[in-house]
Coordinates of C-alpha atoms and ligand atoms in Angstrom, one line a residue:
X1 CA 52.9 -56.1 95.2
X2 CA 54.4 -53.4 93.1
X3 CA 58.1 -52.8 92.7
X4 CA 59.7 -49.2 93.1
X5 CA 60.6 -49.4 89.3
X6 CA 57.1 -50.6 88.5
X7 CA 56.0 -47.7 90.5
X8 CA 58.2 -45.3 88.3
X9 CA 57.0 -46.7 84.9
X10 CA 53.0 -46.3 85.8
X11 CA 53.9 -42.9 87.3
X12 CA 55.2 -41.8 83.9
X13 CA 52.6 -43.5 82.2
X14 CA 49.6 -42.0 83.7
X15 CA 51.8 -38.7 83.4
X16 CA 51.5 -38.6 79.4
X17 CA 47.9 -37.7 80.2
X18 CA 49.1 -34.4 81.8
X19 CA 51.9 -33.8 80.0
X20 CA 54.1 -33.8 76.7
X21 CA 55.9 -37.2 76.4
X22 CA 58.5 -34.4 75.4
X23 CA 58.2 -32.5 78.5
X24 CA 58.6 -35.8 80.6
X25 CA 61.6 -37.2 78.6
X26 CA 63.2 -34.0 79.4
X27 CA 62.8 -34.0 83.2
X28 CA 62.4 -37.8 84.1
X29 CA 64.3 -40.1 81.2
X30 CA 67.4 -40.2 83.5
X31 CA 65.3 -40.5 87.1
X32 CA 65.9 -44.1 88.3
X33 CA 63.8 -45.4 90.6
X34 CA 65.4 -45.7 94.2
X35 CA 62.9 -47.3 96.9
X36 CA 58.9 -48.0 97.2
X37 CA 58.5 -47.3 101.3
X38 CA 55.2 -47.5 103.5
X39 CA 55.3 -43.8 103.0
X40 CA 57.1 -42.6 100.7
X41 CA 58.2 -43.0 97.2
X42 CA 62.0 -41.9 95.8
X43 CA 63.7 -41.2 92.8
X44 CA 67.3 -40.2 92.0
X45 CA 68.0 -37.7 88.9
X46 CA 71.1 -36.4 87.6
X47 CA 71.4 -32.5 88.4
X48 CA 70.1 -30.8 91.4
X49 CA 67.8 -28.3 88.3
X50 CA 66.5 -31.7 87.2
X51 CA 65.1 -32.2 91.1
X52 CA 64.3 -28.4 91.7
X53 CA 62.0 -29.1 88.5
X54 CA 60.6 -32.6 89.4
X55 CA 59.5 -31.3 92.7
X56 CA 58.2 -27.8 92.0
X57 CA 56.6 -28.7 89.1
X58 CA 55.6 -32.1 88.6
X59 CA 55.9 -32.8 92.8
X60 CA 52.4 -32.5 93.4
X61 CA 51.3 -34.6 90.5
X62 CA 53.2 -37.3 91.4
X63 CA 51.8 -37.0 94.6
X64 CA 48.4 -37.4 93.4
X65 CA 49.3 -40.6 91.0
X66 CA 50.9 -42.2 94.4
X67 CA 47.3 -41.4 96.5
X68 CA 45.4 -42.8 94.0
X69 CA 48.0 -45.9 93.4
X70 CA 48.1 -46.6 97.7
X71 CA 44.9 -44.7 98.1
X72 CA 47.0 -43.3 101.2
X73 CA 49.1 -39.7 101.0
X74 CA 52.3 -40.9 100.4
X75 CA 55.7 -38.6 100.2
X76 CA 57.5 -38.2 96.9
X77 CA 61.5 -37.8 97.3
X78 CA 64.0 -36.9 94.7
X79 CA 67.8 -37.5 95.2
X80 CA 70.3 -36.2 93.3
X81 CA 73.5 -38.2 92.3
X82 CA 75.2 -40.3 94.4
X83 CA 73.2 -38.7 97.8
X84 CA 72.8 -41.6 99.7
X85 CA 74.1 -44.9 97.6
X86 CA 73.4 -47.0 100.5
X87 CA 69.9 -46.8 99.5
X88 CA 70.0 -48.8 96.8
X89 CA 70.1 -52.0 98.5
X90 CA 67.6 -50.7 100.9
X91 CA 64.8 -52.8 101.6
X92 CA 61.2 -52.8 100.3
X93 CA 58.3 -52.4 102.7
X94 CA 54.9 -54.3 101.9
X95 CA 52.9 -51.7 100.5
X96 CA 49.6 -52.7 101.4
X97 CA 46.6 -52.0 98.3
X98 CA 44.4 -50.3 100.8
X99 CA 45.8 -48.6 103.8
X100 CA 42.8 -46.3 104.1
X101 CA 40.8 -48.8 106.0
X102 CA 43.1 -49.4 108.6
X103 CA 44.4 -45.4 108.8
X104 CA 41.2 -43.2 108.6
X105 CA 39.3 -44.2 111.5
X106 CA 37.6 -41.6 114.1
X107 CA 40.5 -43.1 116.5
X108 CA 43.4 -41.2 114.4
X109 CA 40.8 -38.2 114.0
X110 CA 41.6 -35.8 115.8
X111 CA 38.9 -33.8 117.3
X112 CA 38.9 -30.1 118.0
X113 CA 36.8 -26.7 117.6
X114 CA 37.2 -26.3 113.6
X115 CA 35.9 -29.6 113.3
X116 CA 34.0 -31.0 116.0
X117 CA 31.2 -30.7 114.8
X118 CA 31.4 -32.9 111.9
X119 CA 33.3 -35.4 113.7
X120 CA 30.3 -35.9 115.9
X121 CA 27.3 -35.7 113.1
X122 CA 29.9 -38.5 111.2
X123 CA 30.1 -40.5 114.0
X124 CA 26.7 -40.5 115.1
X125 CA 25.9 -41.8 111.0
X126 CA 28.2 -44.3 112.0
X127 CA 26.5 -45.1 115.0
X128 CA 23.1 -45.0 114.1
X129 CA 22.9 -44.8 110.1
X130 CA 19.9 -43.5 108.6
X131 CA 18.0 -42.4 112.1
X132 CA 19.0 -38.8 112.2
X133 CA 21.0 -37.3 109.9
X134 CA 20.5 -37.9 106.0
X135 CA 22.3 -37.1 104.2
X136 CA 25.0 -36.0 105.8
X137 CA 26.4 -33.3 103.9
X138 CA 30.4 -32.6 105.1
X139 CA 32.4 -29.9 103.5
X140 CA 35.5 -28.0 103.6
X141 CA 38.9 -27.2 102.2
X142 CA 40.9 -29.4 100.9
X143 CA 43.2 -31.2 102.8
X144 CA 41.1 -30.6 105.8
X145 CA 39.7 -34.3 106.7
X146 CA 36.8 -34.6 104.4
X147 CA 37.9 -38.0 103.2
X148 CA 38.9 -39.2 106.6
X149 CA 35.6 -38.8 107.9
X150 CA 34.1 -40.4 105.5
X151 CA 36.4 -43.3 105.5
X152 CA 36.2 -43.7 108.9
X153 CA 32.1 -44.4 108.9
X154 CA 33.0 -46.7 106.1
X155 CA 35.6 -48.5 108.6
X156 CA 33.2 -48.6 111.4
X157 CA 30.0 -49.9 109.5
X158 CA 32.0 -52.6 108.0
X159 CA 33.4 -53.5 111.6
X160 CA 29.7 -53.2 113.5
X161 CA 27.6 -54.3 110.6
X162 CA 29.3 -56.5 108.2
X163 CA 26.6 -57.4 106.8
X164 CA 25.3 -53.9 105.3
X165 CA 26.5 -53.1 101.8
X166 CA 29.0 -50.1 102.0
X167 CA 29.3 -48.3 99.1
X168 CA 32.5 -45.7 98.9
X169 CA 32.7 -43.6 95.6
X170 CA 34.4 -40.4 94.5
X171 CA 32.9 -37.9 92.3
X172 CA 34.7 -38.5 89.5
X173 CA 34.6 -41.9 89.5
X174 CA 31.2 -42.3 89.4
X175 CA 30.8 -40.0 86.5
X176 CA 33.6 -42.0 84.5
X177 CA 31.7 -45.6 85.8
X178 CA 28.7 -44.3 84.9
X179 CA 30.3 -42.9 81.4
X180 CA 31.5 -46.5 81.1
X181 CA 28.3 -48.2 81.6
X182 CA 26.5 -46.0 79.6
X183 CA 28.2 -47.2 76.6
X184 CA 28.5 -50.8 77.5
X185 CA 24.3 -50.9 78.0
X186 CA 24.9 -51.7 81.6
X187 CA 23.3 -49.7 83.2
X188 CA 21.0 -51.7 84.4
X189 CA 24.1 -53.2 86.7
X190 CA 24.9 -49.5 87.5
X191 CA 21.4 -49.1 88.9
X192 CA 21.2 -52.2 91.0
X193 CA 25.1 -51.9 92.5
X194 CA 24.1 -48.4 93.9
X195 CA 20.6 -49.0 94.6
X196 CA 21.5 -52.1 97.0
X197 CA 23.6 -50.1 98.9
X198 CA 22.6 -49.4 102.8
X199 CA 25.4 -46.9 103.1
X200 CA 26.5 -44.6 100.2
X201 CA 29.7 -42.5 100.5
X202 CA 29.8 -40.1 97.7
X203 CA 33.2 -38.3 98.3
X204 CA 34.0 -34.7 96.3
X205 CA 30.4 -34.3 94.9
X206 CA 31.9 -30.9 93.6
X207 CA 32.7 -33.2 90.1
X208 CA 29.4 -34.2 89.0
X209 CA 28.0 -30.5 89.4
X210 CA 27.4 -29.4 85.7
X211 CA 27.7 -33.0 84.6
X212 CA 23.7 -33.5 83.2
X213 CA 23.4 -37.5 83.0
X214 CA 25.3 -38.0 86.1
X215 CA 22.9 -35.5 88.0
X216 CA 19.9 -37.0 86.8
X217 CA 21.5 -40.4 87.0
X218 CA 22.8 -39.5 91.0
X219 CA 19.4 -37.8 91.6
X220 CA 17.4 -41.0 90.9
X221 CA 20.0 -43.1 92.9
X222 CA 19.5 -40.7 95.8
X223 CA 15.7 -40.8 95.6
X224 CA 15.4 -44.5 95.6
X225 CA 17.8 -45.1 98.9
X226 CA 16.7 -41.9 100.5
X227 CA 13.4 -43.4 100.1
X228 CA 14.3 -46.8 101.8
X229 CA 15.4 -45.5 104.5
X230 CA 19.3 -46.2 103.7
X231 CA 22.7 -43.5 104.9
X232 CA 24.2 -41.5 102.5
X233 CA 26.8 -39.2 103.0
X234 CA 28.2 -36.6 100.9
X235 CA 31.9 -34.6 100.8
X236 CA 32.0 -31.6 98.8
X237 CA 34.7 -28.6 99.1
X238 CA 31.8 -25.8 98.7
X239 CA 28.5 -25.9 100.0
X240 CA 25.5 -26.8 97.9
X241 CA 24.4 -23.5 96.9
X242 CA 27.5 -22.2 95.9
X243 CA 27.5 -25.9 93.6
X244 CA 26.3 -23.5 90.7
X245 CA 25.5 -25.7 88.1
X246 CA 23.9 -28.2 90.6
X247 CA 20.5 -29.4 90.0
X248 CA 18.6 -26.7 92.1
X249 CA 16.5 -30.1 93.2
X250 CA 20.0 -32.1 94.1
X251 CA 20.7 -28.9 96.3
X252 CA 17.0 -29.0 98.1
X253 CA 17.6 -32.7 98.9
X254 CA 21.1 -31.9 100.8
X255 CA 19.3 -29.5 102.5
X256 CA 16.9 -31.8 103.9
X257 CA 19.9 -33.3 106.0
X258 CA 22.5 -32.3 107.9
X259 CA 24.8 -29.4 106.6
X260 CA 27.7 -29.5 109.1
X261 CA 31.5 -27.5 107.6
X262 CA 34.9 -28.3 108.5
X263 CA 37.2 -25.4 108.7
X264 CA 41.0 -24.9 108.9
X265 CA 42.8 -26.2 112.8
X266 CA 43.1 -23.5 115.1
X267 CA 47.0 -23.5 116.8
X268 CA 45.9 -26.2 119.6
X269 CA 44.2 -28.7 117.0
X270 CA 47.2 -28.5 114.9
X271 CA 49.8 -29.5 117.6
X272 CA 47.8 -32.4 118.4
X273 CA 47.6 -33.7 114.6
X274 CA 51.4 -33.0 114.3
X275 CA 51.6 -34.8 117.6
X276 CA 49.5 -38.1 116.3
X277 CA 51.4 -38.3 112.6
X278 CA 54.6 -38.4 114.6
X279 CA 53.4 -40.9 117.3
X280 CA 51.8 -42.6 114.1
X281 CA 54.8 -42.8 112.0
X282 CA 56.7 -43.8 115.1
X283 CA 59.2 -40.5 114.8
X284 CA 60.1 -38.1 117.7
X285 CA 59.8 -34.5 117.3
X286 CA 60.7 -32.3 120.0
X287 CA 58.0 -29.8 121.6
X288 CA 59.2 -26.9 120.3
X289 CA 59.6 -28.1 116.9
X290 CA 56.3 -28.9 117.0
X291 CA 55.0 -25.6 117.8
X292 CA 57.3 -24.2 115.5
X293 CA 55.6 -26.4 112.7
X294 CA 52.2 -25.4 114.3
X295 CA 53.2 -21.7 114.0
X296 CA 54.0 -21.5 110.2
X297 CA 51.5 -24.2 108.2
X298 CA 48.1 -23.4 109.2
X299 CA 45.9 -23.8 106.3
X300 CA 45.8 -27.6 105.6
X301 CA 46.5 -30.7 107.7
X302 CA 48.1 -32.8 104.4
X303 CA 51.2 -30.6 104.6
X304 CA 51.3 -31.2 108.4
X305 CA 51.4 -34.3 107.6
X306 CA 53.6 -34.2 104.7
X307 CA 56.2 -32.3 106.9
X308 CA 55.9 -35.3 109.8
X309 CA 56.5 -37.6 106.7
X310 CA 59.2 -35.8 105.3
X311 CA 61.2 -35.2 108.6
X312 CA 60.9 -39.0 109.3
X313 CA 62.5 -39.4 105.6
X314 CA 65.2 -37.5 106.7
X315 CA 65.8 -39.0 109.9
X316 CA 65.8 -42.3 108.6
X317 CA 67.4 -42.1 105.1
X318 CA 69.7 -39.5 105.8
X319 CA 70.6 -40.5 109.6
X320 CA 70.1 -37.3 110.7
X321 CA 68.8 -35.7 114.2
X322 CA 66.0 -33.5 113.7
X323 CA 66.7 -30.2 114.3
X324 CA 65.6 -26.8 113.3
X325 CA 67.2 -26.8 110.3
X326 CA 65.6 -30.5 109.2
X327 CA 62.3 -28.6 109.9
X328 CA 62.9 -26.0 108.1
X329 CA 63.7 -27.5 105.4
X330 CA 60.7 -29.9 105.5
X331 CA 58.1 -26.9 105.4
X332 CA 59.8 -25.2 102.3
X333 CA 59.7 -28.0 100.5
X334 CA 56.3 -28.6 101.4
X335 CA 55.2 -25.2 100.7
X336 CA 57.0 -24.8 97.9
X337 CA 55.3 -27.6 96.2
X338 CA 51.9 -25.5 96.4
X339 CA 52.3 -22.3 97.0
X340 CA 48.9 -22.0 95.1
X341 CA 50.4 -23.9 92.1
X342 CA 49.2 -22.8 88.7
X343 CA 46.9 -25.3 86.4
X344 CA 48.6 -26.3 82.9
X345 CA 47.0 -25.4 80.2
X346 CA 46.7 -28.7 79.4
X347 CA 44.8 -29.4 82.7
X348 CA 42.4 -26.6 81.5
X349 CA 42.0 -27.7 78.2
X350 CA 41.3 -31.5 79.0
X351 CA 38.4 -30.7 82.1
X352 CA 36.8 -28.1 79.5
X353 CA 36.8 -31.3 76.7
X354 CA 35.2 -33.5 79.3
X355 CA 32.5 -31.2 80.5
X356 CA 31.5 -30.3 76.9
X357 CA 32.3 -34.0 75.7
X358 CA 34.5 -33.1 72.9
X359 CA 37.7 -34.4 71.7
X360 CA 40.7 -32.6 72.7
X361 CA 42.1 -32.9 69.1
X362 CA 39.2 -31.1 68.1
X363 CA 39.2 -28.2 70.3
X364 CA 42.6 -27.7 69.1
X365 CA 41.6 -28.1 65.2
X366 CA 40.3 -24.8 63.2
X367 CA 36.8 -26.5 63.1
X368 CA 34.4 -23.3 63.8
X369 CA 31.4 -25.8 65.2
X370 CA 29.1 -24.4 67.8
X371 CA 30.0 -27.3 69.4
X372 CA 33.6 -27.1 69.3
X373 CA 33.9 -23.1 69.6
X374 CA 32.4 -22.5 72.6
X375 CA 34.4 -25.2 74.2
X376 CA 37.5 -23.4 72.9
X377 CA 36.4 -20.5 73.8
X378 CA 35.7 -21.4 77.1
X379 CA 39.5 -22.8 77.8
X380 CA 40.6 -19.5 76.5
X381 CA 38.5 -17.4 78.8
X382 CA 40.1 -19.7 81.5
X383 CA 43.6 -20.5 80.2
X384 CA 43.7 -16.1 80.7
X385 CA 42.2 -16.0 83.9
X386 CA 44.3 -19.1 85.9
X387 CA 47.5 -19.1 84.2
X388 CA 50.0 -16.7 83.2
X389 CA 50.1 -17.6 79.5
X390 CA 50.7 -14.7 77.4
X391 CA 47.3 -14.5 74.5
X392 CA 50.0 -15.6 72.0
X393 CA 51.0 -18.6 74.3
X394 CA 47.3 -19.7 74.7
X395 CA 46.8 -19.6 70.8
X396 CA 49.8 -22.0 70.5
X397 CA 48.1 -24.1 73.0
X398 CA 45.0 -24.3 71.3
X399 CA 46.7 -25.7 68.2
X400 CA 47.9 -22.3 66.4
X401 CA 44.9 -19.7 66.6
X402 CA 46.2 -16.2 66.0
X403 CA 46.3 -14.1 69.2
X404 CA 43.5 -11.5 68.1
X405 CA 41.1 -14.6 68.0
X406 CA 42.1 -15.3 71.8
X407 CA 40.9 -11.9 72.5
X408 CA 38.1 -12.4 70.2
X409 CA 37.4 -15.4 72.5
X410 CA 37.5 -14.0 75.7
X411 CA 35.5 -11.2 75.2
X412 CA 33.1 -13.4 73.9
X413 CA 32.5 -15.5 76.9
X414 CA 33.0 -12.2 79.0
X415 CA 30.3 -10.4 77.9
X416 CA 28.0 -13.7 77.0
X417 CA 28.8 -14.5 80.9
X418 CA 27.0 -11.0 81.5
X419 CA 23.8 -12.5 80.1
X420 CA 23.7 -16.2 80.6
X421 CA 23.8 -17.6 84.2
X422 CA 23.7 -21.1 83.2
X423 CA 27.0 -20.5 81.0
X424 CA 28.5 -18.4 84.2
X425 CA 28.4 -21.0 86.6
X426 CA 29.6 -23.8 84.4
X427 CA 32.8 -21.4 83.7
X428 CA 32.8 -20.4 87.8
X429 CA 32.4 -24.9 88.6
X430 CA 35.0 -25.4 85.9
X431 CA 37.7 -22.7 87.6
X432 CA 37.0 -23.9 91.2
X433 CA 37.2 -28.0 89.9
X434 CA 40.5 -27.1 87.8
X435 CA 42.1 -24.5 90.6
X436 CA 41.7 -27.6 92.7
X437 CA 43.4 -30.6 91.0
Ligands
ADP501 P1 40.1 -33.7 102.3 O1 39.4 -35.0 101.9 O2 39.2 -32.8 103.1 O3 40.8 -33.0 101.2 P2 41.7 -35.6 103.8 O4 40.6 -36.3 104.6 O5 42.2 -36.4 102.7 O6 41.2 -34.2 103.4 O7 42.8 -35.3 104.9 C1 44.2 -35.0 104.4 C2 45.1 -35.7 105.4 O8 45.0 -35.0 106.7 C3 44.7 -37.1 105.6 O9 45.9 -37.9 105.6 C4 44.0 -37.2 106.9 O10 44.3 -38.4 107.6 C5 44.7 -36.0 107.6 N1 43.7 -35.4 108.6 C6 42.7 -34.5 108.2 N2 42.0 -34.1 109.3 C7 42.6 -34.8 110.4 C8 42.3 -34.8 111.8 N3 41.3 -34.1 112.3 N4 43.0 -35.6 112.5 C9 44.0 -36.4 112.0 N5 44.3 -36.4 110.7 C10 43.6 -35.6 109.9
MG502 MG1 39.2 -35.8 100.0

C-alpha cells in the first residue's frame, strides 16, 4: 500500500525525467504531501503562485504519473497554507493496485450515438472472441473511452473464460519490453508470452508507428495469432492510414477487421456520463448543474469526469454545498489545465532521441554526425512548430547552437520534407505522438 508521502517522493522522482531537478526544486521543495484518497491525490504548497504553477503547468503531468501509479484517472489537488488543517489527520483510503478491472466494464459504459457502435463490435469480441470481428480496430480522441472498452473485454473474458490467456499491453510498453528483451537475448520469452495469448489488447498502437523492430516484431506476433484463430484488439487515436509511418502491410491487416471510430458525446450522452461518475462516486449534483456541466465541456469525457471528481473534493474536503459557483470553479480548473497545453522542449527533444535511438546528451553536443544531426535537426523543426520558443531559446535547449544554425535547421528539414515522404511522416507521427502526451 503506498503512503501519500511515498506518493509525493515517486511523483517527483519520475518528474526529473520531464523536467530540471532545478525547475522542480523551485516549484515543489516546499509541497508537503497532504492525503492519498480513492480518487484523488493532495498536496499543500506555500503561496497561492506556487499552486497556480503546480497546477497549470505541471497539473496534468502529475495527473499522468498518478494514472499510471493507480492505473485509474485520479484527481490532483493543491492547497495552499493552512486551507484546510483538519486534513492532516485525515484518513487514508485503500488504494487498490488495479482499479481498472473492477471500474471499466461495459456496465459503467455508457452507450449512446457517438459511440455505439464500438460499444457493440467490443462487446460482441467479448462475447464471441475471434468469430466475427478480427481485429478489432477502435479509435478516437483521447479521453473518449478507447481504454475503457478495451478494459472492459478484458474484464469480461477473464470473468466468462478464465481460462483464456488475456493479454493487455499499451503501445509503449511493448516497445520498451520488447527494447528490454532485445538486449537481455530474451526474446525468445517475448515471442512465446505474446504468441500464447488467446486475446491480445494492444492499447494506443499510434506509439509503435515509425518504430522498425517493433513493427516487424508486432507484425510477426499478429500473423501467428491471427493465424490461430485468436482476438486481437487494437486502440489507436487516428485511423490506420493516417498511421503514416505504419508498415503499409500492418495497415492492410487492420483493414481486414473491423474499423469501427468513437467520436466526441453529443449533449444527451454527456448528461448521462456526468450522471453515472456522480452516482459512481456516490455525490449529488443537481439537474441543472448537470446540464450546465453538459453545456460547456463537450470535447472529452476525462474532464467530465475530472469535474464530478473535483466537485466531490470539494464537497467533501471543504464541506461545501455544491452550487454554481463550486461548478464553476471545477471546469476552469479543469480546463485550464489543458487548454491545449504546450509540449516542453524537453518532451520534444526526448521522443525525437527515442525514435532515432540516440542519446539525449548527444543531440545536445556539437557532434555534426549524420546520425546525430538530423535528429537535432528534427527537434528544432518541431521545438518551432509546437512551442513558442523563440530560435534563440531553442538553441539554448539544444545545448548552445547559435540561432542562425536553428534556422539553418529548419529549413533543412522544411525543404528535405518537400522531397522525402518517409522523413515527412516520421516528423507528422512524431508532432501528433508528442502534441498528445
Ligand atoms: P481514451 O483511452 O480514449 O483516451 P479512456 O477510455 O481512458 O479514454 O476514457 C477516459 C475516461 O472517461 C475514463 O475514466 C472512462 O471511464 C471515461 N469514459 C469514457 N467513455 C465513457 C463512457 N461512454 N461511459 C462512461 N465513462 C466513459
Ligand atoms: Mg487510452
Amino acid at each position: 500500500m503506498h503512503s501519500a508521502n511515498d506518493v509525493l517522493a515517486h511523483i517527483l522522482n519520475l518528474l526529473e525525467k520531464q523536467i530540471t531537478k532545478v525547475t522542480i526544486d523551485t516549484w515543489f521543495s516546499d509541497a508537503t504531501a497532504v492525503a492519498l484518497k480513492q480518487d484523488c491525490f493532495i498536496i499543500r504548497t506555500t503561496s497561492p503562485f506556487k499552486k497556480q504553477v503546480i497546477d497549470s503547468r505541471y497539473g496534468d503531468m502529475v495527473r499522468a504519473i498518478l494514472q499510471e501509479l493507480f492505473s485509474a484517472d485520479m484527481g490532483f489537488m493543491v492547497l495552499v497554507g493552512d486551507e484546510l488543517d483538519s486534513l492532516d489527520s485525515l484518513e487514508e483510503d485503500e488504494v487498490p493496485s488495479d482499479k481498472d478491472e473492477e471500474y471499466y466494464t461495459f456496465e459503467d459504459f455508457v452507450v449512446g450515438s457517438s459511440n455505439r457502435f464500438a460499444h457493440a463490435a467490443a462487446l460482441a469480441v467479448a462475447t464471441n472472441p475471434a468469430q466475427t470481428y478480427n481485429p478489432l480496430f477502435i479509435y478516437g480522441g483521447s479521453g473518449l473511452g478507447k481504454t475503457h472498452l478495451i478494459k472492459a473485454i478484458a474484464h469480461t473474458m477473464r470473468r466468462d473464460r478464465p481460462d483464456f490467456r488475456v493479454i493487455y499491453i499499451k503501445g509503449d510498453d511493448f516497445i520498451n519490453e520488447l527494447i528490454k528483451d532485445l538486449s537481455n537475448q530474451k526474446m525468445e520469452e517475448f515471442h512465446n508470452k505474446y504468441r500464447m495469448a488467446d486475446l491480445l489488447l494492444l492499447d494506443d498502437i499510434q506509439f509503435i508507428a515509425g518504430k522498425e523492430q517493433t513493427q516487424i516484431e508486432f507484425f510477426h506476433t499478429f500473423n501467428a495469432l491471427y493465424d490461430a484463430n485468436k482476438q486481437i484488439v487494437i486502440t489507436s487515436d487516428r485511423p490506420p492510414k493516417e498511421l503514416y509511418s505504419l508498415h503499409s502491410r500492418l495497415q492492410t491487416r487492420f483493414e481486414w477487421g473491423l474499423l469501427a471510430d468513437i467520436q466526441p458525446p453529443d449533449y444527451e450522452t454527456r448528461i448521462a456520463i456526468i450522471k453515472k461518475k456522480a452516482e459512481r462516486s456516490n455525490i449529488e449534483i443537481p439537474d441543472n448543474l448537470i446540464q450546465y456541466i453538459a453545456n460547456n465541456v463537450t470535447a472529452n469525457i476525462r474532464q467530465l469526469e475530472g469535474i464530478v471528481l473535483r466537485t466531490k473534493a470539494c464537497r467533501e474536503l471543504l464541506q461545501e454545498e455544491i452550487t454554481m459557483d463550486t461548478i464553476n470553479q471545477a471546469i476552469r480548473d479543469i480546463l485550464k489545465e489543458n487548454p491545449g497545453m504546450k509540449p516542453t522542449a524537453s518532451i520534444i527533444i526526448s521522443e525525437v532521441c527515442k525514435y532515432y535511438g540516440v542519446a539525449p546528451d548527444l543531440i545536445k553536443s556539437s557532434n555534426r554526425r549524420k546520425d546525430v544531426l538530423l535528429p537535432r535537426q528534427v527537434a528544432s523543426y518541431i521545438m518551432r512548430q509546437l512551442t513558442d520558443l523563440s530560435l534563440p531559446e531553442i538553441g539554448k535547449e539544444l545545448g548552445g547552437q547559435h540561432y542562425s544554425t536553428i534556422i539553418n535547421s529548419i529549413d533543412r528539414i522544411t525543404e528535405k520534407m518537400k522531397t522525402d515522404p518517409l522523413l515527412e511522416n516520421v516528423v507528422k507521427d512524431l508532432i501528433s505522438n508528442i502534441s498528445e502526451t
